[in-house]
PDB file of C-alpha atoms in Angstrom:
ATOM      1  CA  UNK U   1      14.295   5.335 -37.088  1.00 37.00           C
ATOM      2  CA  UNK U   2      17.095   4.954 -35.277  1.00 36.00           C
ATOM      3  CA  UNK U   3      19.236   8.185 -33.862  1.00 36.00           C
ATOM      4  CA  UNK U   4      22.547   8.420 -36.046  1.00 35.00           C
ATOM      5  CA  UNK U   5      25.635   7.958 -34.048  1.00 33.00           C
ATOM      6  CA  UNK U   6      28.725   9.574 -35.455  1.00 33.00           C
ATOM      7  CA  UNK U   7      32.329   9.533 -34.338  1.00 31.00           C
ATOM      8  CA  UNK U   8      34.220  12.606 -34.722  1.00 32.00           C
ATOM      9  CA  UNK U   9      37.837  11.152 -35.687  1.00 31.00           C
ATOM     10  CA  UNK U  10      41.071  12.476 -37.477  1.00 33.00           C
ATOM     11  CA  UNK U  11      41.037  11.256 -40.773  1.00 38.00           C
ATOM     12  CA  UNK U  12      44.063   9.311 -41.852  1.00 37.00           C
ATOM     13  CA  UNK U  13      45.180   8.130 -45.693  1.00 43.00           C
ATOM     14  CA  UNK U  14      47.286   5.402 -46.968  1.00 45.00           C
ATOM     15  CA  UNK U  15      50.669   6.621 -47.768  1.00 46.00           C
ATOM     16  CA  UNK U  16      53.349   3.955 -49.075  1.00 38.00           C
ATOM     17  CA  UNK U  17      55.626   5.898 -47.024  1.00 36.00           C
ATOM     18  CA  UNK U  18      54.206   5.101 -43.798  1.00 45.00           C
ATOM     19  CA  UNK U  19      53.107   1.671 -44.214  1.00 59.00           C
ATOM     20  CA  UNK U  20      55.836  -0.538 -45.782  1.00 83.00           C
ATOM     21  CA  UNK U  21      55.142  -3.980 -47.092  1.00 95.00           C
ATOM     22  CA  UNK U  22      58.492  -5.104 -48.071  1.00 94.00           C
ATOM     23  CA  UNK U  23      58.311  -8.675 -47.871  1.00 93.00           C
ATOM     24  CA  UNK U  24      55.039  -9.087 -47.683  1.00 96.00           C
ATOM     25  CA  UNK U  25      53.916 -11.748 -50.455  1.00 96.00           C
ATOM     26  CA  UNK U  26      49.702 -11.192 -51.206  1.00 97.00           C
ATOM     27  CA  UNK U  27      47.457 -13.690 -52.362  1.00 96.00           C
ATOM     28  CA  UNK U  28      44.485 -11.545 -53.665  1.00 96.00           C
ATOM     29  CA  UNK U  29      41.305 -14.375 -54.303  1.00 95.00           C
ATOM     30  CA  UNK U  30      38.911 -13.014 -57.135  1.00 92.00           C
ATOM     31  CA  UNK U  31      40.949 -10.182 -59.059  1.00 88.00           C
ATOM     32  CA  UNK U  32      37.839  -8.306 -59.591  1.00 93.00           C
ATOM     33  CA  UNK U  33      37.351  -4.403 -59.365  1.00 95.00           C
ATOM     34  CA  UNK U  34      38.267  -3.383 -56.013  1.00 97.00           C
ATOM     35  CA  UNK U  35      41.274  -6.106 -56.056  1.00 96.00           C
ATOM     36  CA  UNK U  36      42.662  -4.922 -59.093  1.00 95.00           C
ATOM     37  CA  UNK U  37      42.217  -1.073 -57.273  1.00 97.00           C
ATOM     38  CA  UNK U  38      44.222  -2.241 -54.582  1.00 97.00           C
ATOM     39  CA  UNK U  39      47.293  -3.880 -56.380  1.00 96.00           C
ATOM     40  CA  UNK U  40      49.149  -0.512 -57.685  1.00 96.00           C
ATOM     41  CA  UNK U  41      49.029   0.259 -53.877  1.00 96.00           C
ATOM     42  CA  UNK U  42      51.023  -3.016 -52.789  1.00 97.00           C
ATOM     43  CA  UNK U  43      53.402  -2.921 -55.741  1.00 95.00           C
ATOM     44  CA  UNK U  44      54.388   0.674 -54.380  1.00 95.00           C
ATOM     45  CA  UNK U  45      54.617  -0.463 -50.988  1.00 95.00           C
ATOM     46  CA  UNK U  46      56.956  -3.542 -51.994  1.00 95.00           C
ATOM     47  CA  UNK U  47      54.982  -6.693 -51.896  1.00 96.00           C
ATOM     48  CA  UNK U  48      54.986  -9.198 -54.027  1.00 95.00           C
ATOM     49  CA  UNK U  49      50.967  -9.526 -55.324  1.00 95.00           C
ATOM     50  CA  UNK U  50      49.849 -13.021 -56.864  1.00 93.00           C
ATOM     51  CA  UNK U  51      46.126 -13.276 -57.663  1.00 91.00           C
ATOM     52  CA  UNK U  52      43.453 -15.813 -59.087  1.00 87.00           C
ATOM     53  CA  UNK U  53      41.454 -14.509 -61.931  1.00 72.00           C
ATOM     54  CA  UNK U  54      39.155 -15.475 -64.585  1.00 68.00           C
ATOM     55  CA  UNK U  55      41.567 -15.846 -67.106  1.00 62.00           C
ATOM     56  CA  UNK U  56      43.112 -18.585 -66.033  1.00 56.00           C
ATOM     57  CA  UNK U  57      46.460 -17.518 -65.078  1.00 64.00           C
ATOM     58  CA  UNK U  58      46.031 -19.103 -61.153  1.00 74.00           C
ATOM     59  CA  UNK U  59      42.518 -20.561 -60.766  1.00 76.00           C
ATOM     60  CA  UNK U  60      40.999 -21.909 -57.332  1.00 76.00           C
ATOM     61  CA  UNK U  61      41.941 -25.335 -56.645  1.00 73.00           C
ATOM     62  CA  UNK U  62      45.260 -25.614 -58.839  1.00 81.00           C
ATOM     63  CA  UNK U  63      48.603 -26.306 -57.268  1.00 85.00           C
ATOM     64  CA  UNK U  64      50.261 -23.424 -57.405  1.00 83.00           C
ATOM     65  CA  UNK U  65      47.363 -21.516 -55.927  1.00 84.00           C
ATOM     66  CA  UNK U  66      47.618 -23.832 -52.662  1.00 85.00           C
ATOM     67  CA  UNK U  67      51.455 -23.249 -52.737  1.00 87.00           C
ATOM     68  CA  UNK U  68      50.428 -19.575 -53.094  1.00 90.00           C
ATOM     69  CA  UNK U  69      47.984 -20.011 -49.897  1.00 90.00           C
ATOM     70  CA  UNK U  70      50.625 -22.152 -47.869  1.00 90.00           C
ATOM     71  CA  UNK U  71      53.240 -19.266 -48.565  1.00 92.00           C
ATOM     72  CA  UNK U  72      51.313 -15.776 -47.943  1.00 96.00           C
ATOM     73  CA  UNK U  73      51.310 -13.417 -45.358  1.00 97.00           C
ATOM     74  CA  UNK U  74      47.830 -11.825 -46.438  1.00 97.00           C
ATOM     75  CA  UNK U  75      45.280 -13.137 -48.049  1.00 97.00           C
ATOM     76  CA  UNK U  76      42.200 -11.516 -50.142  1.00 97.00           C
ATOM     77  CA  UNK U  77      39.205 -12.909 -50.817  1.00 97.00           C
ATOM     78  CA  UNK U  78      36.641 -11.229 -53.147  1.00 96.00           C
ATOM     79  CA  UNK U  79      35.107 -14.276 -54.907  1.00 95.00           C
ATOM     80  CA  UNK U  80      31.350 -13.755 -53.660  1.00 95.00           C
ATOM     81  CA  UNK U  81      29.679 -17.500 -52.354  1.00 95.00           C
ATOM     82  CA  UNK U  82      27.458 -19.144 -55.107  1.00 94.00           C
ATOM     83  CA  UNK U  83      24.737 -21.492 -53.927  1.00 93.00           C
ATOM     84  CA  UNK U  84      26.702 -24.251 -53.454  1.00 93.00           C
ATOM     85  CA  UNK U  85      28.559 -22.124 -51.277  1.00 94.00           C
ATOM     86  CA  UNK U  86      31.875 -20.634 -50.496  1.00 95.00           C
ATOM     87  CA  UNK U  87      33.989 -21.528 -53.773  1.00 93.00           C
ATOM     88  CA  UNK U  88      37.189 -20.671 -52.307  1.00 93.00           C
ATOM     89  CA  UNK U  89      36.761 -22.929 -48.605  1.00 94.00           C
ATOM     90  CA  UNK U  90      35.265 -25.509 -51.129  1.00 92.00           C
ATOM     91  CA  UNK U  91      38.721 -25.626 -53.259  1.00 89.00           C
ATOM     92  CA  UNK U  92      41.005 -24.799 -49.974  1.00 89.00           C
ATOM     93  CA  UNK U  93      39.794 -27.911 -48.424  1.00 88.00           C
ATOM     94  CA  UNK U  94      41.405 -27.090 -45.468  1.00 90.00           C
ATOM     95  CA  UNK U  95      44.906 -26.484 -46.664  1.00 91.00           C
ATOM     96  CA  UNK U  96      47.163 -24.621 -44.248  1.00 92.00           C
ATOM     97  CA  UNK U  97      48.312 -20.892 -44.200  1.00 93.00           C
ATOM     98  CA  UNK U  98      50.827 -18.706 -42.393  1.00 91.00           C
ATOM     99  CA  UNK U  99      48.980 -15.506 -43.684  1.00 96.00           C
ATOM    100  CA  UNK U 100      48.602 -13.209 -40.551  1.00 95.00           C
ATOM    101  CA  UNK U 101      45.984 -11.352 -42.167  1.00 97.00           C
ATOM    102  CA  UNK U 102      42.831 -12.704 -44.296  1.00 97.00           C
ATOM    103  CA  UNK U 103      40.166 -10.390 -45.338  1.00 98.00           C
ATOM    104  CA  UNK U 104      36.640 -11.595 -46.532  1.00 98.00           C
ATOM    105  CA  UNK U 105      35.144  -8.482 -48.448  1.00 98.00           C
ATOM    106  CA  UNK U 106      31.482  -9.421 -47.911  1.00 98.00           C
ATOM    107  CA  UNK U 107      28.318  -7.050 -48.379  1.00 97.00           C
ATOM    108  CA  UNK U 108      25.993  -5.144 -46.297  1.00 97.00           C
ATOM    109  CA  UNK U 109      23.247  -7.682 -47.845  1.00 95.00           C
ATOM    110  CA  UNK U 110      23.648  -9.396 -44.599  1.00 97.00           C
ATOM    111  CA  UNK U 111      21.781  -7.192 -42.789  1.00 96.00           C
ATOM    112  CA  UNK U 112      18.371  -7.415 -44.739  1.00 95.00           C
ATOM    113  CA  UNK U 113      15.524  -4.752 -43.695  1.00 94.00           C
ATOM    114  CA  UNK U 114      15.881  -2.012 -41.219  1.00 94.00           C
ATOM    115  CA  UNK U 115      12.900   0.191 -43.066  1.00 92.00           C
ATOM    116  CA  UNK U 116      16.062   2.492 -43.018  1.00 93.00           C
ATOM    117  CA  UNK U 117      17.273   2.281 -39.736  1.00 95.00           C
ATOM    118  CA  UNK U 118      21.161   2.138 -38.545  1.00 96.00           C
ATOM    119  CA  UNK U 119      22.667  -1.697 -38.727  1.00 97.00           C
ATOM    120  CA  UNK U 120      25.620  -2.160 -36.843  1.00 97.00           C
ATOM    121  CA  UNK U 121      27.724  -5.227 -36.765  1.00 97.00           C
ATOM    122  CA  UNK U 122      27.133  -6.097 -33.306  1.00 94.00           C
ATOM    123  CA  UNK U 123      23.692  -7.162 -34.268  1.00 94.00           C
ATOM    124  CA  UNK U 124      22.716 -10.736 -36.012  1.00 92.00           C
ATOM    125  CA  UNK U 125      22.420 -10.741 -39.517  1.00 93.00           C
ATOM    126  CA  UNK U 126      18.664 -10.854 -41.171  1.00 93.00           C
ATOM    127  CA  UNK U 127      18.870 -11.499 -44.413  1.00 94.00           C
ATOM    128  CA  UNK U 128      15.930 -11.534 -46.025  1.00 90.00           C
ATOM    129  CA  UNK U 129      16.934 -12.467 -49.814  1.00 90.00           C
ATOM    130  CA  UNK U 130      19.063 -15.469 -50.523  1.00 92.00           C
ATOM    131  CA  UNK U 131      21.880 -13.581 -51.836  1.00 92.00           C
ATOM    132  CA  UNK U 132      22.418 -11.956 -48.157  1.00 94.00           C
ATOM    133  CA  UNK U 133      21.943 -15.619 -46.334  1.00 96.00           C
ATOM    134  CA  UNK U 134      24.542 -16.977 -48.244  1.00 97.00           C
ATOM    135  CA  UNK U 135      26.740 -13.846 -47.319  1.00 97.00           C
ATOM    136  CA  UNK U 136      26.034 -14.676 -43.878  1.00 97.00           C
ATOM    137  CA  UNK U 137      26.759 -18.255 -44.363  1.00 97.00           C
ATOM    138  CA  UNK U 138      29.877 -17.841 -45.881  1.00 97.00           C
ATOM    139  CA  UNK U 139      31.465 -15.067 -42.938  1.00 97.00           C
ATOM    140  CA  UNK U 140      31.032 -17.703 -40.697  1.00 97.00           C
ATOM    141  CA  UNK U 141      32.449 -20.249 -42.246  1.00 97.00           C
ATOM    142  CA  UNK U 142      35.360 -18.266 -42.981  1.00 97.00           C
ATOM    143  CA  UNK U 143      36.308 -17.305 -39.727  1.00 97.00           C
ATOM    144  CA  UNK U 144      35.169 -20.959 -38.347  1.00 96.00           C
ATOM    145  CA  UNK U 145      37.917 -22.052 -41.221  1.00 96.00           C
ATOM    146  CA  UNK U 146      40.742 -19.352 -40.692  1.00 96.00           C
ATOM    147  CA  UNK U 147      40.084 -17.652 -37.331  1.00 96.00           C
ATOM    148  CA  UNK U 148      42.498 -14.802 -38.408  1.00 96.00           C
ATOM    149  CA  UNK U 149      40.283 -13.793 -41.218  1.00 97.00           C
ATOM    150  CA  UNK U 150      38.541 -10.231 -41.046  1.00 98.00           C
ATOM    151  CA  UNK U 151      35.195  -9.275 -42.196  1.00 98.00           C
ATOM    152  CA  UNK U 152      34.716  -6.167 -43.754  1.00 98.00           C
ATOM    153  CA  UNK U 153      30.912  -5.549 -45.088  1.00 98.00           C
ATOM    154  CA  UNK U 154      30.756  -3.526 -47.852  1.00 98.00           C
ATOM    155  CA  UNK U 155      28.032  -0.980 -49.124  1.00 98.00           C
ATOM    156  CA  UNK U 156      27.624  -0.692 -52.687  1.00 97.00           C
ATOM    157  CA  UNK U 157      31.297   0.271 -54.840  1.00 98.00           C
ATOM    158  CA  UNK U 158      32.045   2.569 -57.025  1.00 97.00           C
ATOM    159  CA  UNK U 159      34.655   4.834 -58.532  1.00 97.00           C
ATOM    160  CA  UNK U 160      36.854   5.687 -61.588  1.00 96.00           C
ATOM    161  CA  UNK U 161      35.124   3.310 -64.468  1.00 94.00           C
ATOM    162  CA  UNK U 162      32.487   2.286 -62.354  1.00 95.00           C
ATOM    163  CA  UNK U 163      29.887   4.959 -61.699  1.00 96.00           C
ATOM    164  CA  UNK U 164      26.822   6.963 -62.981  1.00 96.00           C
ATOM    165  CA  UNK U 165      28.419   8.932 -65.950  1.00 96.00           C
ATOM    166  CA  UNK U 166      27.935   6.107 -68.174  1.00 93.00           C
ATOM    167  CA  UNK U 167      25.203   4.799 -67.873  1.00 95.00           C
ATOM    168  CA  UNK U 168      24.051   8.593 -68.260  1.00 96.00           C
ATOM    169  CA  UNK U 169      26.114   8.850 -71.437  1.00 95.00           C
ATOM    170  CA  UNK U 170      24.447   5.324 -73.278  1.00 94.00           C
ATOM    171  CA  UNK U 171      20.768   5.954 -71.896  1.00 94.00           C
ATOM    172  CA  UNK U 172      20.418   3.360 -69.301  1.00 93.00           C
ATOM    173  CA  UNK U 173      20.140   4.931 -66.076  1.00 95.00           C
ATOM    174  CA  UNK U 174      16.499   5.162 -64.996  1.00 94.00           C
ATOM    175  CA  UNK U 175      15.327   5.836 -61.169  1.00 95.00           C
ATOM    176  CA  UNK U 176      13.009   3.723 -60.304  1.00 94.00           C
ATOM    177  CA  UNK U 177      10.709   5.327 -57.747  1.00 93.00           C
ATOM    178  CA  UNK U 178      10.859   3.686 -54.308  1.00 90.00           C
ATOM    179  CA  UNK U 179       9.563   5.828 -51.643  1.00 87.00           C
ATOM    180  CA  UNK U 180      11.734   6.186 -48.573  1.00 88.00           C
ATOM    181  CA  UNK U 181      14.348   3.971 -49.760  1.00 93.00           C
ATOM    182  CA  UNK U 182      18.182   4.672 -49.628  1.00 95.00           C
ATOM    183  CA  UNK U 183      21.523   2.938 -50.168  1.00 94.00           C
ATOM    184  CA  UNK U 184      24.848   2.859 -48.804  1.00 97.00           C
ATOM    185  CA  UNK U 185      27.880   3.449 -50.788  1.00 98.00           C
ATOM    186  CA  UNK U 186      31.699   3.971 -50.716  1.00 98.00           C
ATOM    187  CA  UNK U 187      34.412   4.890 -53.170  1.00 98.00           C
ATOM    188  CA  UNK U 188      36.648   2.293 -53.882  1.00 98.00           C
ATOM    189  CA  UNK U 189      39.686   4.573 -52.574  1.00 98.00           C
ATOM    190  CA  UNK U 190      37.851   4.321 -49.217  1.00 98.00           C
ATOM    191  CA  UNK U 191      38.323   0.572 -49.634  1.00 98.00           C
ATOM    192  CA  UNK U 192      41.657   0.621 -50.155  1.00 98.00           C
ATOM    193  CA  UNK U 193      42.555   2.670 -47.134  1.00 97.00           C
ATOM    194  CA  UNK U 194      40.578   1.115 -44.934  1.00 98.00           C
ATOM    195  CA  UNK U 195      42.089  -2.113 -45.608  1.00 98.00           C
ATOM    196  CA  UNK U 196      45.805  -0.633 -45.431  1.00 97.00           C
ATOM    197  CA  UNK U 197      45.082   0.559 -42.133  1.00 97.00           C
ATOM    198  CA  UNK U 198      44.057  -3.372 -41.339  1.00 97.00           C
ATOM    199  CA  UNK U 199      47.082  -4.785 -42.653  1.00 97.00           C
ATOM    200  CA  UNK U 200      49.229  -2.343 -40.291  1.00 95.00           C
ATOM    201  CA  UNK U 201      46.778  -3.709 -37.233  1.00 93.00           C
ATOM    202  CA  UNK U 202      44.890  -6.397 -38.104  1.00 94.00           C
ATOM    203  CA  UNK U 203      41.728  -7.772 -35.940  1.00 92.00           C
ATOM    204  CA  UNK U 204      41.381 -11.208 -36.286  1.00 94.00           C
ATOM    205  CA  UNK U 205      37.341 -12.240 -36.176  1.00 95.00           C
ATOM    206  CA  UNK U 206      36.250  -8.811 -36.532  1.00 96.00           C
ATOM    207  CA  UNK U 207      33.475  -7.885 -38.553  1.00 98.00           C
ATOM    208  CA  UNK U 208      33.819  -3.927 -39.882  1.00 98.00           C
ATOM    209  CA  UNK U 209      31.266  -2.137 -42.080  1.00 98.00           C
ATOM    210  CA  UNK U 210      32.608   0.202 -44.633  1.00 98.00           C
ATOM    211  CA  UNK U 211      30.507   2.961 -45.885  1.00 98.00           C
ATOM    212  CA  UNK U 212      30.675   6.548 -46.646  1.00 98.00           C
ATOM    213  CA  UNK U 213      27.684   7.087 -43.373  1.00 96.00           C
ATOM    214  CA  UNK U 214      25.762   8.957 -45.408  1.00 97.00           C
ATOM    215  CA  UNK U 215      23.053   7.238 -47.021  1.00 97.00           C
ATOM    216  CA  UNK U 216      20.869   8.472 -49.976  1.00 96.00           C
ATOM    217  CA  UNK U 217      18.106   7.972 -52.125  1.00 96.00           C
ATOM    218  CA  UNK U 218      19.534   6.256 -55.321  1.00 94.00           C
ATOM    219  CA  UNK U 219      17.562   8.864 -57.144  1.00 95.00           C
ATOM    220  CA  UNK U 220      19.283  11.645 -55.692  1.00 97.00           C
ATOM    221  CA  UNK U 221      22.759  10.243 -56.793  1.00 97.00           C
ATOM    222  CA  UNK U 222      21.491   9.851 -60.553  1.00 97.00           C
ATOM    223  CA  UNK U 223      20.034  13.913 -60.461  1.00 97.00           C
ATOM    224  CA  UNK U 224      23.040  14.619 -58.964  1.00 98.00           C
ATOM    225  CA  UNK U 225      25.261  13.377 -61.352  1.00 98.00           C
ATOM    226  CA  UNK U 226      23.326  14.918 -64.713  1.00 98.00           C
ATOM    227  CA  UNK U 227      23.311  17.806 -62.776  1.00 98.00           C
ATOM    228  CA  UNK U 228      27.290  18.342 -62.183  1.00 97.00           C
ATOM    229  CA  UNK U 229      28.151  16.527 -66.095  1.00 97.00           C
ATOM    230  CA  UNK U 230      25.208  18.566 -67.833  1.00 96.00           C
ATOM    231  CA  UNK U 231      24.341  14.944 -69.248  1.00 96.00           C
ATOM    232  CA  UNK U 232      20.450  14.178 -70.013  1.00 95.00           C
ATOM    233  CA  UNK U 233      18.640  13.215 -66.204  1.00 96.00           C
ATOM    234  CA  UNK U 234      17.513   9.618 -66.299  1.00 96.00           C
ATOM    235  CA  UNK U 235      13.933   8.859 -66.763  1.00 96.00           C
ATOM    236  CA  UNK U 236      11.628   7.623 -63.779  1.00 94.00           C
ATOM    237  CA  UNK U 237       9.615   4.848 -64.030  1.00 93.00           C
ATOM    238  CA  UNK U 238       7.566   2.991 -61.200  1.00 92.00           C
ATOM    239  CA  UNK U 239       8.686   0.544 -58.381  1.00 89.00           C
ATOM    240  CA  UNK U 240       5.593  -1.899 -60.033  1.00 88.00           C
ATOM    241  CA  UNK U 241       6.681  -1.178 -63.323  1.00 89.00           C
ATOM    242  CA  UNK U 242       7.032  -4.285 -65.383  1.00 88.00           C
ATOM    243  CA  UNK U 243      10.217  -3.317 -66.921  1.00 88.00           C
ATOM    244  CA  UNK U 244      11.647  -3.501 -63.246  1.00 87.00           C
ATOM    245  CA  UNK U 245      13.181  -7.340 -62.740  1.00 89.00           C
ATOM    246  CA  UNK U 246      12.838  -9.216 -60.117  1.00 85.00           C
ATOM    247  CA  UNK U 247      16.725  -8.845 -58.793  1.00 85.00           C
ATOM    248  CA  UNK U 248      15.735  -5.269 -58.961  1.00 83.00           C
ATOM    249  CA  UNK U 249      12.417  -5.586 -57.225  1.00 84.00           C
ATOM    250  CA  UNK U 250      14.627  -7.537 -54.384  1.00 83.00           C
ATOM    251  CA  UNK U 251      16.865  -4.483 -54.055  1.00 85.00           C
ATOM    252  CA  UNK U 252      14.178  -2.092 -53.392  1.00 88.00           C
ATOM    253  CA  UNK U 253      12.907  -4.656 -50.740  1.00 87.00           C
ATOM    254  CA  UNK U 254      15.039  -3.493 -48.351  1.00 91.00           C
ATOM    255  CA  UNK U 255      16.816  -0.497 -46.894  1.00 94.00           C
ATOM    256  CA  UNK U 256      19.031   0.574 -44.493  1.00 96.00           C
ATOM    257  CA  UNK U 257      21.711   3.062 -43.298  1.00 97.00           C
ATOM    258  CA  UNK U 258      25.032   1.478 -42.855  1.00 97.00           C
ATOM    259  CA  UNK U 259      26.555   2.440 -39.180  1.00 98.00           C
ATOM    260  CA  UNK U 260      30.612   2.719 -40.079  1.00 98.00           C
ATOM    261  CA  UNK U 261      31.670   3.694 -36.528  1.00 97.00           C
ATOM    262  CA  UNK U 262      33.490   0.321 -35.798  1.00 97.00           C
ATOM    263  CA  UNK U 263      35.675   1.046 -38.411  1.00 97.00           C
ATOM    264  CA  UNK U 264      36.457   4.524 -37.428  1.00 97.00           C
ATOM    265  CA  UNK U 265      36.859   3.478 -33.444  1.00 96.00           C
ATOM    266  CA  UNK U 266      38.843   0.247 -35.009  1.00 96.00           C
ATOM    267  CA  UNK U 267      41.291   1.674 -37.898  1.00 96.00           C
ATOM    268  CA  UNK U 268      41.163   4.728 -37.246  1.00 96.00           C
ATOM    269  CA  UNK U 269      39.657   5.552 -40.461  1.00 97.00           C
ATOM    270  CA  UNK U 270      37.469   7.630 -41.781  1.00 96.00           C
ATOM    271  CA  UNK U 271      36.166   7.968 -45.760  1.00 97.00           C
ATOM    272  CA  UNK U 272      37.624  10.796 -48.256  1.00 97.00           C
ATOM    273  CA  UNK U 273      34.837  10.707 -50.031  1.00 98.00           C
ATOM    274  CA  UNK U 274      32.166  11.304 -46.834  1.00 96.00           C
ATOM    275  CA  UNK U 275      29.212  11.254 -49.014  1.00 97.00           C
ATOM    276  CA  UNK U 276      28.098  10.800 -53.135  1.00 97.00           C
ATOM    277  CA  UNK U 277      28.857  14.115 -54.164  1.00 98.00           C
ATOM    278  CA  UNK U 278      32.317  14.253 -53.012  1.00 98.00           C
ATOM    279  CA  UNK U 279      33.218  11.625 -54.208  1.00 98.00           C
ATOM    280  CA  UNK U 280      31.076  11.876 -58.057  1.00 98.00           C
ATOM    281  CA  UNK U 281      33.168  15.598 -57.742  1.00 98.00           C
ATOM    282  CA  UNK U 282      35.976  13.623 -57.884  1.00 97.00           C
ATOM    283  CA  UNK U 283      35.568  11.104 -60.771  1.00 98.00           C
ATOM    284  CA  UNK U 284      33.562  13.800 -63.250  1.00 97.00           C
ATOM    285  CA  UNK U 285      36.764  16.349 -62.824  1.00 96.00           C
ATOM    286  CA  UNK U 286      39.105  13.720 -63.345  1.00 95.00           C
ATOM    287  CA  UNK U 287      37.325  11.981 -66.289  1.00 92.00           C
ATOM    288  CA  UNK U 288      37.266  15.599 -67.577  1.00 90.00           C
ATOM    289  CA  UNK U 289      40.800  15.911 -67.015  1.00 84.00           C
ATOM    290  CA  UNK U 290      41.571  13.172 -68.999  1.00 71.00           C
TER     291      UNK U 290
END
């Protein structure tokens, strides 16, 4: 495996009071979780937030949606490629923008099988499941399309509403038992200041990875989770189980440790929540807050 690499860096957080957006007008493409996590933080900083969503009020394609496009000054795309393709470039068809900052929020799919080793965005994609290819696909077209537009690769999201406790609570959490496999994840607060720190100094083409560095067993994150909420552990079952789908099987397929140093060297940023348990400490005390 690969030696770890780690960049010791000052941690620095979003603040509306040190990164103004007044004027800035946001498209935001696919209102979906992380999108929606991110709007409170541009209302406060005073820009004025349109967004497509799945409700109809501004879909892909429509006039005022182009309008939207030929007006804004950052873009956000979350809408994930089908296999067609890119939805978005396929309704854009081209049409002009001013925006000085796109982001593509992509995945860490991309990167296929490292039998756990580092992947760091200076190396070609392998994707070895179709999901990742068309990942891959669609970065590049993006930047070929808007050369301004950033990539950021993310690891697998979660956060307030999205995270073990529930799936605890309603019996359907279950480790499946894959030897030697791990994830990569990051809080959606992470996200959001990551990409604040973009907007402030954007870098056109470039492709960051955004993680919390500290990969785990998916197993470990489910113990950990009863263990801190005193809610029932999930059951094991096996990696050959037939209850396991085939997505699922596809997931265990591969693994990898996410390398986030880019980032940090890039933004300046590094992750509140620095692994799983900070950041499930976080959601369990404020869901028992509330």
């Amino acid at each position: 495996m690969r030696p770890r690499v780690t960049l010791q860096l000052p941690r620095r957080s979003f603040t509306t009071a040190n990164a103004s957006l007044n004027g800035a007008r946001f498209l935001l493409i696919g209102e979906g979780y992380t999108a929606r996590a991110l709007r409170p933080s541009l209302d406060a900083a005073g820009a004025t937030v349109l967004a497509t969503s799945r409700d109809g009020k501004m879909a892909l394609g429509e006039p005022a949606m182009r309008h939207a496009l030929e007006q804004a000054t950052h873009i956000l795309v979350s809408i994930p490629p089908s296999k067609a393709g890119d939805p978005t470039l396929a309704a854009l068809d081209g049409t002009p923008t001013q925006a000085k900052w796109i982001g593509y929020l992509s995945a860490t799919s991309v990167y296929g099988d490292r039998q756990g080793g580092w992947a760091f965005e200076g190396e070609a994609p392998t994707p070895g499941i179709a999901r990742g290819q068309r990942r891959a696909d669609a970065e590049l077209a993006w930047i070929e399309a808007y050369p301004q537009t950033q990539i950021f690769r993310l690891a697998g999201i979660y956060g307030p509403g999205r995270s073990p406790f529930a799936r605890l609570r309603n019996g359907t959490a279950r480790i499946v038992e894959a030897p030697d496999h791990v994830v990569n994840r990051i809080h959606v607060d992470d996200i959001i200041s990551a990409l604040h720190l973009s907007f402030v100094a954007p870098c056109a083409g470039e492709i960051l990875n955004l993680a919390d560095g500290h990969p785990a067993a998916p197993g470990d994150v489910l113990d950990y989770a009863a263990e801190i909420s005193g809610l029932p552990p999930a059951p094991r079952v096996a990696l050959n189980d037939p209850s396991v789908s085939d997505m699922a099987q596809s997931f265990y397929a591969e693994s990898k440790s996410v390398a986030i140093n880019r980032a940090q060297t890039r933004l300046g940023w590094s992750p509140k929540y620095s692994d799983y348990r900070a950041g499930l400490d976080a959601i369990w005390a404020a869901e028992r807050g509330s």
